Coordinates of C-alpha atoms in Angstrom, one line a residue:
X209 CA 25.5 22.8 14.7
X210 CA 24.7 24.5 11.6
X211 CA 20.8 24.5 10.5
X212 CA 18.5 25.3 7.9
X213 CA 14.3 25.8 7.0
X214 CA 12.7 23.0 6.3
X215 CA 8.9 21.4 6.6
X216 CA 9.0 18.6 9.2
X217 CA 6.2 16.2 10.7
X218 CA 6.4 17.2 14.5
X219 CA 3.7 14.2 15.3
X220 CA 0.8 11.7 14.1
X221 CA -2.4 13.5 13.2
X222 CA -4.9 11.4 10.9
X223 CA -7.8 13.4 11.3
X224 CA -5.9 16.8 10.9
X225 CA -2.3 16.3 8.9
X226 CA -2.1 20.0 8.9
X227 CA -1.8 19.7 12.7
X228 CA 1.2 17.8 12.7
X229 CA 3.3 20.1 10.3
X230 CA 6.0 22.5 11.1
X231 CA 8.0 24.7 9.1
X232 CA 11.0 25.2 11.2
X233 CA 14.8 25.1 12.0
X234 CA 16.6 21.6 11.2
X235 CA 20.1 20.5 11.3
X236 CA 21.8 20.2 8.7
X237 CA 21.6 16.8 6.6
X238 CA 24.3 14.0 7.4
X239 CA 25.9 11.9 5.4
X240 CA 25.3 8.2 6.3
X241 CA 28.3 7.1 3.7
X242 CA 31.2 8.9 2.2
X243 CA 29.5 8.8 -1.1
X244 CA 26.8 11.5 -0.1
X245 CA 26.4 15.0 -1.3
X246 CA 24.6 17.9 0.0
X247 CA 22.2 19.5 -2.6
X248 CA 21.3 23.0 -2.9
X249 CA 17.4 22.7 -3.0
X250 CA 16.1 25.3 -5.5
X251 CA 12.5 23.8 -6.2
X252 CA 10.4 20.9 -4.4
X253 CA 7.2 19.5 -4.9
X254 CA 4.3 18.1 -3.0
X255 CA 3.0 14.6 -2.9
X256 CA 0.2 12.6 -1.0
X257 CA 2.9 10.8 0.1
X258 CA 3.6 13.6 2.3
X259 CA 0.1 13.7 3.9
X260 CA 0.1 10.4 4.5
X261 CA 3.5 10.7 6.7
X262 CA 1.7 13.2 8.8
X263 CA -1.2 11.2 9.3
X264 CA 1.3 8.5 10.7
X265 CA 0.9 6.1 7.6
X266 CA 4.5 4.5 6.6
X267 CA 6.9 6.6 9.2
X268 CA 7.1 5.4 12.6
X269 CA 7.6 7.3 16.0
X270 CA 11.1 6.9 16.3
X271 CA 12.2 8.4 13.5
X272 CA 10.1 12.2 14.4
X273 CA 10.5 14.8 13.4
X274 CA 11.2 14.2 10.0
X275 CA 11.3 16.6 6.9
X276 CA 9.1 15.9 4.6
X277 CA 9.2 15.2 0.8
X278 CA 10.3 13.4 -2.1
X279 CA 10.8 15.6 -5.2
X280 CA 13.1 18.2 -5.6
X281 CA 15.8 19.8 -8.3
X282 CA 18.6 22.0 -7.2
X283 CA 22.7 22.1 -7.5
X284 CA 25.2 20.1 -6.7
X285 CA 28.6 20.9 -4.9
X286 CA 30.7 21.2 -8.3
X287 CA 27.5 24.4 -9.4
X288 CA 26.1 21.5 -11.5
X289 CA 22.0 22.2 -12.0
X290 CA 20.5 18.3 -11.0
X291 CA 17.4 16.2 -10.4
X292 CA 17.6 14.3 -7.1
X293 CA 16.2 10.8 -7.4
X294 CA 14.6 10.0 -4.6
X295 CA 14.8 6.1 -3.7
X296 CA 17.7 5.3 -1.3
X297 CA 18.6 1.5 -1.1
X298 CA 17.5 -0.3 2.1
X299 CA 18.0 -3.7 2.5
X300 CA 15.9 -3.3 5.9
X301 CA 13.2 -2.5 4.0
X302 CA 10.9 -5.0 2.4
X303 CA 11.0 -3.4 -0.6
X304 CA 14.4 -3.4 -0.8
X305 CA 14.1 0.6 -0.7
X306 CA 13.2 3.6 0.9
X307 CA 12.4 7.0 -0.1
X308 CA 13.5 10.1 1.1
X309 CA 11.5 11.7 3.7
X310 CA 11.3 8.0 5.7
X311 CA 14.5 6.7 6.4
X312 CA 16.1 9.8 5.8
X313 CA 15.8 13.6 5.6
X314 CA 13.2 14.6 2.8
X315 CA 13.2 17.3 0.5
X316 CA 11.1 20.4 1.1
X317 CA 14.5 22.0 3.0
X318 CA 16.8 24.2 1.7
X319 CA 19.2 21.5 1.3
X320 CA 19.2 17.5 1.2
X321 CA 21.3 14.4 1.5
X322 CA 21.5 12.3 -0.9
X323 CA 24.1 9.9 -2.5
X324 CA 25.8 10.8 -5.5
X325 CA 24.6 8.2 -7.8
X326 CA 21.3 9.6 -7.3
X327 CA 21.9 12.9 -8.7
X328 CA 21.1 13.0 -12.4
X329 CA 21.6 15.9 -14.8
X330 CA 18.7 18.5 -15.3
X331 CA 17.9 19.8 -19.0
X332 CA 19.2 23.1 -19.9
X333 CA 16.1 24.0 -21.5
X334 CA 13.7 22.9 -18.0
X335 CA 13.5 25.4 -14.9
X336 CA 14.0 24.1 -11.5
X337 CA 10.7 24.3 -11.2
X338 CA 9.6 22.1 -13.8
X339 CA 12.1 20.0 -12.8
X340 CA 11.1 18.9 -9.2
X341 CA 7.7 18.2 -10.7
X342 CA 8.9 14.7 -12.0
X343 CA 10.7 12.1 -9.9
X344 CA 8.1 10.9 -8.1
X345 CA 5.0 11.2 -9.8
X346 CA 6.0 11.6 -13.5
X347 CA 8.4 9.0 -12.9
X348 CA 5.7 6.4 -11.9
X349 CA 3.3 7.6 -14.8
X350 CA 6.7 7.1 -17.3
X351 CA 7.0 3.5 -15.9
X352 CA 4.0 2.7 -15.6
X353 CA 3.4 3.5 -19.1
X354 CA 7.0 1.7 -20.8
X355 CA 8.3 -0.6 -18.8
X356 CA 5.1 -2.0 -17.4
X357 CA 2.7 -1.4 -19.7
X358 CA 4.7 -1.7 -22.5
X359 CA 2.9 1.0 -24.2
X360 CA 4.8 0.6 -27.2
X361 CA 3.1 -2.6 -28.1
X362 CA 0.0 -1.2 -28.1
X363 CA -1.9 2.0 -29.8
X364 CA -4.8 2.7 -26.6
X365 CA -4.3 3.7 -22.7
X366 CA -6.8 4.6 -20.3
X367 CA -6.0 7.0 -17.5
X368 CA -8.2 6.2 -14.3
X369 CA -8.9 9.2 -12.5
X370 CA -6.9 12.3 -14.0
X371 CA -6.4 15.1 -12.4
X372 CA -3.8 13.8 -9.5
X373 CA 0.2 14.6 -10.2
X374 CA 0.5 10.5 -11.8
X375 CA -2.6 10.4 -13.4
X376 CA -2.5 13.6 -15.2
X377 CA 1.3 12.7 -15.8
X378 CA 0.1 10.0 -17.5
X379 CA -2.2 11.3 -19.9
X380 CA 0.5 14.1 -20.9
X381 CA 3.3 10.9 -21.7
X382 CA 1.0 8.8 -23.6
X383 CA -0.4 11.7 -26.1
X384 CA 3.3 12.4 -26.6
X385 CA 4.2 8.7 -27.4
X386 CA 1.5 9.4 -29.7
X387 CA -1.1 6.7 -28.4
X388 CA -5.1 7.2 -28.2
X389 CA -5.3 8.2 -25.0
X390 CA -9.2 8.0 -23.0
X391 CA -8.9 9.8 -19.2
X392 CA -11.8 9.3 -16.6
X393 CA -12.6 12.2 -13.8
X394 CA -15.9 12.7 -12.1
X395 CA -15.5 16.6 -11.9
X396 CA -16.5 18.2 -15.2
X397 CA -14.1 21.3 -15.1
X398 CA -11.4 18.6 -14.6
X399 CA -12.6 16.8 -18.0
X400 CA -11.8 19.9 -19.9
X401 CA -8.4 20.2 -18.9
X402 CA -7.7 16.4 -19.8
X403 CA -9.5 17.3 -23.2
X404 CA -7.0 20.3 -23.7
X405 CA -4.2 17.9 -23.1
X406 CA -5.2 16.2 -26.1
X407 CA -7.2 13.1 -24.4
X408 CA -10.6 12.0 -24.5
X409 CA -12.7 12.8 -21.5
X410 CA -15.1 10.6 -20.2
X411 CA -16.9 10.4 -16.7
X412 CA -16.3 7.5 -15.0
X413 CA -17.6 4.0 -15.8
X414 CA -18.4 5.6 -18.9
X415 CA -18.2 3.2 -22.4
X416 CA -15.2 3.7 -24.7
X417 CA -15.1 3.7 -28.1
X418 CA -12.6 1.0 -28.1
X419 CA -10.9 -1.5 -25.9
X420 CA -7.4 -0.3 -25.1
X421 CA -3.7 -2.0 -24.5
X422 CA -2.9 -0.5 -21.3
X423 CA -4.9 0.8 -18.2
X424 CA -2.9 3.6 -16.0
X425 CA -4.4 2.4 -12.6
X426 CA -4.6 4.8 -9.4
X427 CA -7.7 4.7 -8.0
X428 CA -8.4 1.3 -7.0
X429 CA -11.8 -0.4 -6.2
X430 CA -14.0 2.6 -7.7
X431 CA -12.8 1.8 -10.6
X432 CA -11.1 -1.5 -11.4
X433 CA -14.3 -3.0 -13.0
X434 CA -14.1 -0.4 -15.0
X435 CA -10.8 -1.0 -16.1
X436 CA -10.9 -5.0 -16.6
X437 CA -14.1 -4.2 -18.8
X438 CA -12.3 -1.7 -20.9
X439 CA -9.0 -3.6 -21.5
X440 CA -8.6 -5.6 -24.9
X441 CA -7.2 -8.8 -24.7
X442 CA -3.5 -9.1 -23.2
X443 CA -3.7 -5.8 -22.5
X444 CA -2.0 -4.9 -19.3
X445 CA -3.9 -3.0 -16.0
X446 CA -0.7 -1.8 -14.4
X447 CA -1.6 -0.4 -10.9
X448 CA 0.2 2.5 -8.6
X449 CA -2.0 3.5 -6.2
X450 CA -5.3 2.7 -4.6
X451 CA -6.7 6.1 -3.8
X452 CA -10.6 5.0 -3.8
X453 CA -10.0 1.5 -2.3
X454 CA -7.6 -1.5 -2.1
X455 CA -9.9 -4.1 -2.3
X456 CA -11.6 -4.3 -5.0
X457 CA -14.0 -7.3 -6.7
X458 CA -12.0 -8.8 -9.6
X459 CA -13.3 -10.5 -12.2
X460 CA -11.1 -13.7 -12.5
X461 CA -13.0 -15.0 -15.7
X462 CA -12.7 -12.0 -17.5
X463 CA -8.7 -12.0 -16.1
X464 CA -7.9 -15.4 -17.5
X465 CA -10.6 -15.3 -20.7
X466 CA -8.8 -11.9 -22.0
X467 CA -5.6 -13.3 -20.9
X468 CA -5.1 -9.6 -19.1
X469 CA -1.8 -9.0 -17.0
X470 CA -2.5 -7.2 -13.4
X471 CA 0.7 -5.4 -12.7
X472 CA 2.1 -3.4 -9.6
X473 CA 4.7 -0.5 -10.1
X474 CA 6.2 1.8 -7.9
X475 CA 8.7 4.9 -8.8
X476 CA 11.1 3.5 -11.4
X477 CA 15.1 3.6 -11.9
X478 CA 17.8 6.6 -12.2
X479 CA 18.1 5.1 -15.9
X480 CA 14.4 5.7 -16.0
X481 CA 14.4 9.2 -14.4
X482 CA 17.0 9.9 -17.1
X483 CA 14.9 8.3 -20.1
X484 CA 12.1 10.7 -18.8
X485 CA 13.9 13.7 -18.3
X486 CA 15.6 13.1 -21.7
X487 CA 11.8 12.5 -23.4
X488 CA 10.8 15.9 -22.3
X489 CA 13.7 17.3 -23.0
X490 CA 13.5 16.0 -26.9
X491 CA 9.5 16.6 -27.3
X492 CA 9.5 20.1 -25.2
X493 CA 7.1 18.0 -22.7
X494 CA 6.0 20.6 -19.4
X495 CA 5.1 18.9 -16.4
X496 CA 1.3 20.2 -15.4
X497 CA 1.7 22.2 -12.8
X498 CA -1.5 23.1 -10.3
X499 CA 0.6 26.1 -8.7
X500 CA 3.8 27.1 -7.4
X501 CA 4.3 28.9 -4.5
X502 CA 6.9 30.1 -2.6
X503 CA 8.8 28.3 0.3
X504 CA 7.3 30.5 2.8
X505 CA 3.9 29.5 1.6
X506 CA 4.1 25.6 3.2
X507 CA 0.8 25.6 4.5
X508 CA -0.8 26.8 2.0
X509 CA 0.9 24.3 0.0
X510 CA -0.5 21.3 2.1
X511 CA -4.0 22.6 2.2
X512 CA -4.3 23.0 -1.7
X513 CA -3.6 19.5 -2.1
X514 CA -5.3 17.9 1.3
X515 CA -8.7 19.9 -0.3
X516 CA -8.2 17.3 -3.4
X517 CA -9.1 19.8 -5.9
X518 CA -5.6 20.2 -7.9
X519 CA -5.3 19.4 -11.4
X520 CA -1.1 18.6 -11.4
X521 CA 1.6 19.3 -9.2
X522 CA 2.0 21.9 -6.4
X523 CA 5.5 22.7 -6.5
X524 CA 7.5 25.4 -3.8
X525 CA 10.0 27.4 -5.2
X526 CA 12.6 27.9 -2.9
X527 CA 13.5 31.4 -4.2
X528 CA 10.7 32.7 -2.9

């Protein structure tokens, strides 16, 4: 049986994740259906997604050890340079889908499984590095942004919580759709960074200037007061993640007064990765990257983003 490095969860730990991960010999991936490829993995990025697995959120028992992640960009079997999308049908699934890393083999290997519809072309002009940066977390900022929050309608977005891979992702799309863009964070350093992206820093809860179209939701009940009180009317909240909370107290009169729309969105299409990738491509757009280490650096990987204090993506390269 051939084999090959990858990061795995070896267990459940929710108090220590770290615990739980392994960087070790796999098997090779399989192919569930003739229409699979094997990709050559040359950069893969880091999501919370992945902590969460080894905390035991999402992934159960049965299915351990499995390798970790979601993101990565690499080549294909004919030498061609791709993005893997990472969202494999699943009618099993109640979401109709599953990403990689929980039905199947994840990313942060040197090579992954994946079918070939899901393999679409990288930009000349974008290192792999860049690359693996985007189909998770810029993807969900990009449709967050256009085909929830139709952000075209509007001229205003507010970014909840910048500084995490979407957020910040977020913040970077909108100033290059060339909307007004306001961006929350509580840490000050963090502010400056959103201001150099060309947004307007605030602290949170603090009063904007203006009421805006669309509200980039992540953060969840800290928040989502905030964000009904800043939205102009019809103006849509669309909401990914739920990082401070996932209950929060909503405000159904201002809801149905402001006529506001509330709307979920997860990931987004191949035709959506491929709109992205093709945006960046046109308007030179660089994902914001926290730091890139090498594959032998794992650990050190996990514990840069478990300490919260990142401001973009932590990407491996897999040259290294």
């Amino acid at each position: 049986m051939s084999i090959m490095r990858a990061a795995y969860a070896s267990k459940f730990d929710a108090d220590d994740p770290l615990a739980a991960l392994v960087v070790g010999d796999r098997p090779e991936p399989a192919h569930p259906d003739p229409d699979w490829v094997t990709v050559q993995v040359r950069a893969s990025s880091l999501n919370h997604h992945d902590i969460w697995t080894l905390r035991g959120v999402g992934l159960p028992a049965d299915r351990l050890p499995m390798i970790l992640g979601c993101d990565a960009a690499g080549v294909d079997p004919d030498g061609n340079e791709v993005v893997v999308y990472p969202v494999i049908p699943d009618p099993g699934d109640p979401r109709g889908m599953s990403l990689l890393s929980e039905n199947h083999p994840g990313t942060l290997a040197e090579r992954v499984a994946v079918p070939r519809a899901n393999l679409v072309p990288k930009p000349a002009g974008m290192s792999f590095v860049e690359a693996a940066c985007l189909p998770t977390a810029w993807l969900t900022a990009y449709r967050m942004l256009t085909t929830r929050g139709r952000v075209d309608e509007g001229e205003a977005v507010l970014v909840q919580g910048a500084g995490g891979g979407v957020a910040t992702a977020a913040v970077v799309l909108a100033v290059a759709l060339g909307k007004r863009v306001y961006a929350t964070s509580r840490d000050a350093g963090k502010r400056d960074r959103i201001a150099a992206l060309g947004a307007t820093a605030l602290s949170p809860g603090a009063r904007l200037p203006e009421r805006v179209d669309v509200v980039v939701e992540t953060v969840g009940a800290a928040t989502f007061d905030h964000s009904l009180k800043s939205a102009a009317p019809g103006a849509r909240i669309v909401v990914s993640g739920a990082t401070a909370g996932y209950e929060p107290s909503v405000n159904l009169r201002r809801v149905f007064a402001m006529q506001l729309e509330i709307l979920g969105s997860t990931m987004g299409t191949p035709a959506e990765l491929a709109g992205l990738l093709d945006l960046c491509a046109r308007r030179e757009i660089r994902p914001v990257i926290d730091e890139t280490l090498p594959f032998s650096g794992v650990p050190e990987a996990f514990a840069r983003l478990l300490s919260g204090n990142v401001f973009g993506k932590v990407v491996l390269d897999h040259a290294g």
